[in-house]
Amino acid sequence: MSEPADDRGPGRRQTSPEDTAAFEGRLSELGGRLDKIKAQREADAHADLDADMRGRGMAYGMRMAAELVGAVIVGGAIGWGLDKWLGSTPWLFLLFFVLGFAAGVLNVVRAYEGMQKEIMVRTGGRIGNKVPDDED
Amino acid sequence: MPDPIHQFEIHPILPIKIFGWDISFTNSSLFMLLTVVLITAFFMLSMRSRALVPGRLQSMAEVGYEFVGNMLRESTGHAGMKYFPLVFTLFTFIFVCNMLGMIPGFFTVTSHIVVTAALAALVFLTVLAVGFAKNGIRFLKLFVPSGVPILILPLVILIEIISFLSRPISHSVRLFANMLAGHITLKVFGGFVVMLLGAGTFAALSPLPLLMAVALTALEVLVAFLQAYVFTMLTCMYLNDALHPGH
């Protein structure tokens, strides 16, 4: 054998102090790169979720409008029908129109509660958190 | 400019008249029939092997089943699974109708309020029938929220009744309005491309609405699925009210 005998065992034959330092440098660099990729991946997932929720936002918005308008129409129609029947034009129409509006607001509040629950479940609370209110 | 409303016109294909009623087989009927045939063929074909380890098609069918099944189970509990056939039929019908509508030149069945209103009325009447059959007169407790002072109770009951009656309206209008608005928007942007191409130097601007049309198509595919999902989800919620009216 031309090389000098090494007493540190077969696995460590080539590890000089400089090599160890270089190895540790590479290791920490690799760790840094991994962290960066992980953060990037998380940001991507968040962006995907955000885009998905934005698409749903339009559906939710349409739903809210339909909930409110539908109740006002039903209220108005009931009042109008009763007026025709009882000959009390326009008082019952006015009353039921306002009641229909109240029912519409009730619908919207209920729909919102449902949506909030659904969004919280779907996003794990990362998107759609409660915004702190001035009055709180 | 191409007429954006033209795509929603109904033409009779096979005129039929019975006792003065016009029940012609129209392009709308044709696409409903096509939808039903497609769904039936898909499920017959995909479930033919009934393998323990599902193949590709069978997996798709099973994913659809699990999706609707979970939705129903989460909102109504096990008692609601009896109504799975109704809910699953509604979901697949609306979903396939919406998706077929995304193919250029095809008719969108769900863009007519008469269709969505019929579907919503079906759900509404089912909820009423199931509610009274399961709970009898206790079903009316749905309109009496607990913990309301007796003084304003009549007012609250009136509001609750109006809110209940407005359900089929918002249920049907939402699906119809989404499909109608989406298809009109697509057509209008498509029309812009054609108009700009024929407008001399302005033709240079034509890629802009084209890009918009591409983006809108992607959005419309999402909306087609979402509206089917929302319709089914609301059906589940209404069924839950019928099964457990005490909130």
CSV table of C-alpha atoms in Angstrom, one decimal:
chain,number,residue,atom,x,y,z
A,1,MET,CA,0.0,0.0,0.0
A,2,SER,CA,1.3,3.4,-0.9
A,3,GLU,CA,-1.0,5.4,1.3
A,4,PRO,CA,-0.2,5.7,5.0
A,5,ALA,CA,-2.2,3.6,7.4
A,6,ASP,CA,-5.3,5.3,8.8
A,7,ASP,CA,-6.4,4.4,12.3
A,8,ARG,CA,-9.7,6.2,12.2
A,9,GLY,CA,-11.5,3.3,10.5
A,10,PRO,CA,-12.5,2.6,6.9
A,11,GLY,CA,-15.6,5.0,6.8
A,12,ARG,CA,-13.7,8.1,7.7
A,13,ARG,CA,-10.6,7.6,5.7
A,14,GLN,CA,-11.0,10.8,3.6
A,15,THR,CA,-12.3,13.2,6.2
A,16,SER,CA,-9.8,15.8,7.0
A,17,PRO,CA,-10.9,18.9,9.0
A,18,GLU,CA,-11.2,21.0,5.8
A,19,ASP,CA,-13.4,18.4,4.3
A,20,THR,CA,-15.7,18.3,7.3
A,21,ALA,CA,-16.0,22.1,7.2
A,22,ALA,CA,-16.8,22.0,3.5
A,23,PHE,CA,-19.3,19.2,4.1
A,24,GLU,CA,-21.1,21.1,6.9
A,25,GLY,CA,-21.2,24.2,4.7
A,26,ARG,CA,-22.9,22.2,1.9
A,27,LEU,CA,-25.3,20.7,4.4
A,28,SER,CA,-26.4,24.1,5.7
A,29,GLU,CA,-26.7,25.4,2.2
A,30,LEU,CA,-28.8,22.5,1.3
A,31,GLY,CA,-31.0,23.0,4.4
A,32,GLY,CA,-31.5,26.6,3.4
A,33,ARG,CA,-32.5,25.7,-0.1
A,34,LEU,CA,-34.9,23.1,1.2
A,35,ASP,CA,-36.5,25.7,3.5
A,36,LYS,CA,-36.9,28.1,0.6
A,37,ILE,CA,-38.6,25.4,-1.5
A,38,LYS,CA,-40.9,24.5,1.4
A,39,ALA,CA,-41.8,28.2,1.9
A,40,GLN,CA,-42.4,28.6,-1.8
A,41,ARG,CA,-44.6,25.5,-1.9
A,42,GLU,CA,-46.7,26.8,1.0
A,43,ALA,CA,-47.1,30.2,-0.6
A,44,ASP,CA,-48.2,28.4,-3.9
A,45,ALA,CA,-50.7,26.3,-2.0
A,46,HIS,CA,-52.0,29.5,-0.3
A,47,ALA,CA,-52.3,31.3,-3.6
A,48,ASP,CA,-54.2,28.3,-5.1
A,49,LEU,CA,-56.6,28.3,-2.2
A,50,ASP,CA,-57.0,32.0,-2.5
A,51,ALA,CA,-57.8,31.8,-6.2
A,52,ASP,CA,-60.2,29.0,-5.5
A,53,MET,CA,-62.0,31.0,-2.9
A,54,ARG,CA,-62.1,34.0,-5.2
A,55,GLY,CA,-63.9,31.9,-7.7
A,56,ARG,CA,-66.3,30.8,-5.0
A,57,GLY,CA,-66.7,34.4,-4.0
A,58,MET,CA,-68.6,35.2,-7.1
A,59,ALA,CA,-70.9,32.3,-6.5
A,60,TYR,CA,-71.4,33.4,-2.9
A,61,GLY,CA,-72.1,37.0,-4.0
A,62,MET,CA,-74.7,35.8,-6.5
A,63,ARG,CA,-76.3,33.7,-3.8
A,64,MET,CA,-76.5,36.6,-1.4
A,65,ALA,CA,-78.2,38.8,-4.0
A,66,ALA,CA,-80.7,36.0,-4.8
A,67,GLU,CA,-81.5,35.4,-1.1
A,68,LEU,CA,-82.2,39.1,-0.5
A,69,VAL,CA,-84.2,39.8,-3.7
A,70,GLY,CA,-86.1,36.5,-3.6
A,71,ALA,CA,-87.5,37.3,-0.1
A,72,VAL,CA,-88.5,40.9,-1.1
A,73,ILE,CA,-90.3,39.6,-4.2
A,74,VAL,CA,-92.2,36.9,-2.2
A,75,GLY,CA,-93.1,39.5,0.5
A,76,GLY,CA,-94.3,42.0,-2.1
A,77,ALA,CA,-96.3,39.3,-4.0
A,78,ILE,CA,-98.1,38.1,-0.8
A,79,GLY,CA,-99.0,41.7,0.1
A,80,TRP,CA,-100.2,42.4,-3.4
A,81,GLY,CA,-102.3,39.3,-3.5
A,82,LEU,CA,-103.9,40.0,-0.1
A,83,ASP,CA,-104.6,43.6,-1.2
A,84,LYS,CA,-106.4,42.3,-4.3
A,85,TRP,CA,-108.3,39.9,-2.2
A,86,LEU,CA,-109.3,42.2,0.7
A,87,GLY,CA,-109.4,45.4,-1.3
A,88,SER,CA,-107.0,47.2,1.1
A,89,THR,CA,-104.6,48.6,-1.6
A,90,PRO,CA,-101.9,49.6,-1.0
A,91,TRP,CA,-101.4,49.0,2.8
A,92,LEU,CA,-100.8,45.3,3.0
A,93,PHE,CA,-98.5,45.5,0.0
A,94,LEU,CA,-96.4,48.1,1.8
A,95,LEU,CA,-96.4,46.1,5.1
A,96,PHE,CA,-95.4,42.8,3.4
A,97,PHE,CA,-92.8,44.5,1.2
A,98,VAL,CA,-91.0,45.6,4.4
A,99,LEU,CA,-91.5,42.2,6.0
A,100,GLY,CA,-90.1,40.7,2.9
A,101,PHE,CA,-87.0,42.9,3.2
A,102,ALA,CA,-86.6,41.7,6.8
A,103,ALA,CA,-86.9,38.1,5.7
A,104,GLY,CA,-84.3,38.8,3.0
A,105,VAL,CA,-81.9,40.2,5.6
A,106,LEU,CA,-82.6,37.1,7.7
A,107,ASN,CA,-81.8,34.9,4.7
A,108,VAL,CA,-78.6,36.7,4.1
A,109,VAL,CA,-77.4,36.4,7.7
A,110,ARG,CA,-78.2,32.7,7.7
A,111,ALA,CA,-76.5,32.1,4.4
A,112,TYR,CA,-73.5,34.0,5.7
A,113,GLU,CA,-73.2,31.9,8.8
A,114,GLY,CA,-73.3,28.8,6.6
A,115,MET,CA,-70.6,30.1,4.3
A,116,GLN,CA,-68.4,31.2,7.1
A,117,LYS,CA,-68.5,27.7,8.6
A,118,GLU,CA,-67.8,26.2,5.2
A,119,ILE,CA,-64.9,28.5,4.4
A,120,MET,CA,-63.4,27.9,7.8
A,121,VAL,CA,-63.6,24.2,7.3
A,122,ARG,CA,-62.1,24.3,3.8
A,123,THR,CA,-59.2,26.6,4.5
A,124,GLY,CA,-58.5,25.7,8.1
A,125,GLY,CA,-59.1,29.3,9.1
A,126,ARG,CA,-56.3,30.7,6.9
A,127,ILE,CA,-58.6,32.6,4.6
A,128,GLY,CA,-61.9,34.2,5.6
A,129,ASN,CA,-60.9,35.0,9.2
A,130,LYS,CA,-63.0,37.5,11.1
A,131,VAL,CA,-61.8,41.0,10.5
A,132,PRO,CA,-61.5,42.9,13.8
A,133,ASP,CA,-64.3,45.4,14.1
A,134,ASP,CA,-63.8,49.0,15.1
A,135,GLU,CA,-66.4,48.6,17.9
A,136,ASP,CA,-64.8,45.4,19.4
B,1,MET,CA,-72.4,41.9,-33.9
B,2,PRO,CA,-73.6,38.4,-33.2
B,3,ASP,CA,-76.7,38.4,-31.0
B,4,PRO,CA,-75.7,37.1,-27.6
B,5,ILE,CA,-79.3,36.1,-26.7
B,6,HIS,CA,-79.7,33.9,-29.8
B,7,GLN,CA,-78.1,30.9,-28.2
B,8,PHE,CA,-81.0,30.6,-25.7
B,9,GLU,CA,-83.7,30.4,-28.3
B,10,ILE,CA,-85.9,27.3,-28.2
B,11,HIS,CA,-86.8,25.7,-31.5
B,12,PRO,CA,-89.2,22.8,-31.8
B,13,ILE,CA,-87.6,19.8,-33.4
B,14,LEU,CA,-90.6,17.5,-33.5
B,15,PRO,CA,-93.8,19.5,-33.1
B,16,ILE,CA,-96.4,17.7,-30.9
B,17,LYS,CA,-99.8,19.0,-29.9
B,18,ILE,CA,-102.1,17.3,-27.5
B,19,PHE,CA,-105.5,18.9,-26.6
B,20,GLY,CA,-104.2,22.3,-27.7
B,21,TRP,CA,-101.1,22.0,-25.4
B,22,ASP,CA,-97.8,22.5,-27.2
B,23,ILE,CA,-95.5,19.8,-25.9
B,24,SER,CA,-93.1,19.8,-28.8
B,25,PHE,CA,-89.8,18.0,-28.6
B,26,THR,CA,-87.4,21.0,-28.6
B,27,ASN,CA,-83.7,21.5,-28.6
B,28,SER,CA,-84.0,21.9,-24.8
B,29,SER,CA,-85.7,18.5,-24.6
B,30,LEU,CA,-83.0,17.1,-26.8
B,31,PHE,CA,-80.2,18.2,-24.5
B,32,MET,CA,-82.1,17.0,-21.4
B,33,LEU,CA,-82.4,13.7,-23.1
B,34,LEU,CA,-78.7,13.7,-24.1
B,35,THR,CA,-77.8,14.5,-20.5
B,36,VAL,CA,-79.8,11.7,-19.1
B,37,VAL,CA,-78.5,9.2,-21.7
B,38,LEU,CA,-74.9,10.4,-21.0
B,39,ILE,CA,-75.3,10.0,-17.2
B,40,THR,CA,-77.0,6.6,-17.5
B,41,ALA,CA,-74.4,5.3,-20.0
B,42,PHE,CA,-71.5,6.6,-17.9
B,43,PHE,CA,-72.7,4.9,-14.7
B,44,MET,CA,-73.7,1.7,-16.5
B,45,LEU,CA,-70.4,1.5,-18.2
B,46,SER,CA,-68.2,2.5,-15.2
B,47,MET,CA,-69.9,0.2,-12.8
B,48,ARG,CA,-70.1,-2.8,-15.1
B,49,SER,CA,-67.1,-4.5,-13.7
B,50,ARG,CA,-68.0,-3.9,-10.1
B,51,ALA,CA,-64.3,-4.5,-9.2
B,52,LEU,CA,-63.2,-4.4,-5.6
B,53,VAL,CA,-60.2,-2.4,-6.7
B,54,PRO,CA,-61.8,0.2,-9.0
B,55,GLY,CA,-60.5,1.0,-12.4
B,56,ARG,CA,-60.3,4.5,-13.8
B,57,LEU,CA,-64.0,4.9,-14.8
B,58,GLN,CA,-65.2,3.2,-11.7
B,59,SER,CA,-63.1,5.5,-9.6
B,60,MET,CA,-64.7,8.5,-11.2
B,61,ALA,CA,-68.2,7.1,-10.5
B,62,GLU,CA,-67.2,6.4,-6.9
B,63,VAL,CA,-65.7,9.8,-6.4
B,64,GLY,CA,-69.0,11.3,-7.5
B,65,TYR,CA,-70.9,9.1,-5.2
B,66,GLU,CA,-68.7,9.8,-2.2
B,67,PHE,CA,-68.8,13.6,-2.9
B,68,VAL,CA,-72.6,13.8,-2.9
B,69,GLY,CA,-73.0,11.1,-0.2
B,70,ASN,CA,-70.7,13.0,2.2
B,71,MET,CA,-72.4,16.3,1.4
B,72,LEU,CA,-75.8,14.8,2.3
B,73,ARG,CA,-74.5,12.9,5.3
B,74,GLU,CA,-72.8,15.9,6.8
B,75,SER,CA,-75.9,18.1,6.6
B,76,THR,CA,-78.7,15.7,7.3
B,77,GLY,CA,-77.1,12.8,9.2
B,78,HIS,CA,-77.9,9.2,8.4
B,79,ALA,CA,-81.6,9.8,8.3
B,80,GLY,CA,-81.1,11.8,5.1
B,81,MET,CA,-79.4,9.0,3.2
B,82,LYS,CA,-82.8,7.8,2.2
B,83,TYR,CA,-83.1,10.8,-0.1
B,84,PHE,CA,-79.7,10.1,-1.7
B,85,PRO,CA,-81.2,9.0,-5.1
B,86,LEU,CA,-83.0,12.4,-5.4
B,87,VAL,CA,-80.0,14.5,-4.4
B,88,PHE,CA,-77.6,12.5,-6.6
B,89,THR,CA,-79.9,12.7,-9.6
B,90,LEU,CA,-80.2,16.4,-9.1
B,91,PHE,CA,-76.4,16.9,-8.8
B,92,THR,CA,-75.5,14.8,-11.8
B,93,PHE,CA,-78.3,16.3,-14.0
B,94,ILE,CA,-77.4,19.9,-13.3
B,95,PHE,CA,-73.6,19.2,-13.5
B,96,VAL,CA,-73.8,17.5,-16.8
B,97,CYS,CA,-76.3,20.0,-18.2
B,98,ASN,CA,-73.9,22.9,-17.2
B,99,MET,CA,-70.9,21.1,-18.6
B,100,LEU,CA,-72.6,20.3,-21.9
B,101,GLY,CA,-73.5,23.9,-22.2
B,102,MET,CA,-69.8,24.8,-22.1
B,103,ILE,CA,-69.3,23.0,-25.4
B,104,PRO,CA,-69.5,25.6,-28.2
B,105,GLY,CA,-72.8,25.4,-30.2
B,106,PHE,CA,-74.5,23.3,-27.5
B,107,PHE,CA,-77.7,24.4,-25.8
B,108,THR,CA,-77.5,25.1,-22.0
B,109,VAL,CA,-80.6,23.6,-20.5
B,110,THR,CA,-80.1,25.2,-17.1
B,111,SER,CA,-80.0,28.7,-18.6
B,112,HIS,CA,-83.8,28.7,-18.7
B,113,ILE,CA,-85.6,29.7,-15.5
B,114,VAL,CA,-88.5,27.3,-16.3
B,115,VAL,CA,-86.1,24.4,-16.0
B,116,THR,CA,-84.4,25.6,-12.8
B,117,ALA,CA,-87.7,26.6,-11.3
B,118,ALA,CA,-89.1,23.2,-11.9
B,119,LEU,CA,-86.1,21.6,-10.2
B,120,ALA,CA,-86.4,24.0,-7.3
B,121,ALA,CA,-90.2,23.4,-7.0
B,122,LEU,CA,-89.5,19.7,-6.9
B,123,VAL,CA,-87.1,20.2,-4.0
B,124,PHE,CA,-89.5,22.6,-2.2
B,125,LEU,CA,-92.5,20.2,-2.5
B,126,THR,CA,-90.4,17.3,-1.5
B,127,VAL,CA,-89.3,19.2,1.6
B,128,LEU,CA,-92.9,20.1,2.5
B,129,ALA,CA,-94.1,16.5,1.9
B,130,VAL,CA,-91.3,14.9,3.9
B,131,GLY,CA,-91.5,17.5,6.6
B,132,PHE,CA,-95.2,17.0,7.2
B,133,ALA,CA,-95.0,13.2,6.8
B,134,LYS,CA,-92.1,12.8,9.2
B,135,ASN,CA,-93.1,15.4,11.9
B,136,GLY,CA,-96.8,16.0,11.3
B,137,ILE,CA,-97.8,19.4,12.7
B,138,ARG,CA,-94.5,19.7,14.6
B,139,PHE,CA,-93.0,20.7,11.2
B,140,LEU,CA,-94.5,24.1,11.7
B,141,LYS,CA,-92.1,24.6,14.6
B,142,LEU,CA,-89.7,25.5,11.8
B,143,PHE,CA,-91.4,28.9,11.7
B,144,VAL,CA,-91.3,29.5,15.5
B,145,PRO,CA,-87.8,30.2,16.6
B,146,SER,CA,-87.2,29.5,20.3
B,147,GLY,CA,-86.5,32.3,22.8
B,148,VAL,CA,-88.4,35.1,21.0
B,149,PRO,CA,-90.6,37.4,23.3
B,150,ILE,CA,-94.3,36.7,22.8
B,151,LEU,CA,-95.0,40.3,21.8
B,152,ILE,CA,-93.0,40.2,18.6
B,153,LEU,CA,-93.6,36.5,17.9
B,154,PRO,CA,-96.4,37.0,15.2
B,155,LEU,CA,-94.1,39.4,13.3
B,156,VAL,CA,-91.2,36.9,13.5
B,157,ILE,CA,-93.4,34.1,12.3
B,158,LEU,CA,-94.5,36.1,9.4
B,159,ILE,CA,-90.9,36.9,8.5
B,160,GLU,CA,-89.9,33.3,8.8
B,161,ILE,CA,-92.8,32.2,6.6
B,162,ILE,CA,-91.8,34.7,3.9
B,163,SER,CA,-88.2,33.6,4.3
B,164,PHE,CA,-89.3,30.0,3.8
B,165,LEU,CA,-91.4,30.8,0.7
B,166,SER,CA,-88.5,32.7,-0.9
B,167,ARG,CA,-86.4,29.6,-0.9
B,168,PRO,CA,-87.5,28.2,-4.2
B,169,ILE,CA,-87.1,31.6,-5.8
B,170,SER,CA,-83.5,32.1,-4.7
B,171,HIS,CA,-82.8,28.4,-5.3
B,172,SER,CA,-83.9,28.6,-9.0
B,173,VAL,CA,-82.8,32.2,-9.8
B,174,ARG,CA,-79.2,31.6,-8.7
B,175,LEU,CA,-78.5,28.7,-11.0
B,176,PHE,CA,-80.4,30.2,-14.0
B,177,ALA,CA,-78.8,33.7,-13.6
B,178,ASN,CA,-75.3,32.3,-13.3
B,179,MET,CA,-75.6,30.2,-16.4
B,180,LEU,CA,-77.4,32.9,-18.4
B,181,ALA,CA,-75.0,35.7,-17.4
B,182,GLY,CA,-71.9,33.5,-18.0
B,183,HIS,CA,-73.0,32.5,-21.5
B,184,ILE,CA,-73.9,36.0,-22.4
B,185,THR,CA,-70.6,37.4,-21.3
B,186,LEU,CA,-68.7,34.7,-23.2
B,187,LYS,CA,-70.7,35.5,-26.3
B,188,VAL,CA,-70.2,39.2,-26.0
B,189,PHE,CA,-66.4,38.9,-25.6
B,190,GLY,CA,-66.3,36.5,-28.5
B,191,GLY,CA,-68.4,39.0,-30.5
B,192,PHE,CA,-65.8,41.7,-29.7
B,193,VAL,CA,-63.0,39.6,-31.2
B,194,VAL,CA,-65.0,39.3,-34.5
B,195,MET,CA,-66.0,43.0,-34.5
B,196,LEU,CA,-62.4,44.2,-33.9
B,197,LEU,CA,-61.0,41.9,-36.6
B,198,GLY,CA,-63.3,43.5,-39.1
B,199,ALA,CA,-62.4,47.1,-38.0
B,200,GLY,CA,-59.3,47.8,-40.0
B,201,THR,CA,-56.4,48.9,-37.8
B,202,PHE,CA,-58.3,48.2,-34.6
B,203,ALA,CA,-57.8,44.5,-35.4
B,204,ALA,CA,-54.5,44.8,-33.5
B,205,LEU,CA,-56.5,45.1,-30.3
B,206,SER,CA,-58.5,41.9,-31.0
B,207,PRO,CA,-56.2,39.6,-28.9
B,208,LEU,CA,-57.3,41.4,-25.7
B,209,PRO,CA,-61.0,40.3,-25.7
B,210,LEU,CA,-59.8,36.9,-27.0
B,211,LEU,CA,-57.6,36.5,-23.8
B,212,MET,CA,-60.6,37.6,-21.7
B,213,ALA,CA,-62.8,35.0,-23.4
B,214,VAL,CA,-60.2,32.3,-22.6
B,215,ALA,CA,-60.0,33.3,-19.0
B,216,LEU,CA,-63.8,33.5,-18.8
B,217,THR,CA,-64.1,30.0,-20.2
B,218,ALA,CA,-62.0,28.7,-17.4
B,219,LEU,CA,-64.1,30.6,-14.9
B,220,GLU,CA,-67.3,29.4,-16.5
B,221,VAL,CA,-66.2,25.7,-16.1
B,222,LEU,CA,-65.6,26.4,-12.4
B,223,VAL,CA,-69.0,28.2,-12.1
B,224,ALA,CA,-70.7,25.2,-13.9
B,225,PHE,CA,-69.4,22.9,-11.2
B,226,LEU,CA,-69.9,25.3,-8.3
B,227,GLN,CA,-73.6,26.1,-9.2
B,228,ALA,CA,-74.4,22.3,-9.4
B,229,TYR,CA,-72.6,22.0,-6.0
B,230,VAL,CA,-74.5,25.0,-4.5
B,231,PHE,CA,-77.8,23.7,-5.7
B,232,THR,CA,-77.2,20.3,-4.3
B,233,MET,CA,-75.8,21.7,-1.0
B,234,LEU,CA,-79.0,23.8,-0.5
B,235,THR,CA,-81.2,20.8,-1.3
B,236,CYS,CA,-79.4,19.0,1.5
B,237,MET,CA,-79.9,21.9,3.9
B,238,TYR,CA,-83.6,22.2,3.1
B,239,LEU,CA,-84.0,18.4,3.5
B,240,ASN,CA,-82.3,18.7,6.9
B,241,ASP,CA,-85.0,21.3,7.9
B,242,ALA,CA,-87.6,18.8,6.8
B,243,LEU,CA,-86.1,16.0,8.9
B,244,HIS,CA,-85.1,18.0,12.0
B,245,PRO,CA,-87.3,21.1,12.1
B,246,GLY,CA,-86.3,22.0,15.6
B,247,HIS,CA,-83.0,23.5,14.3
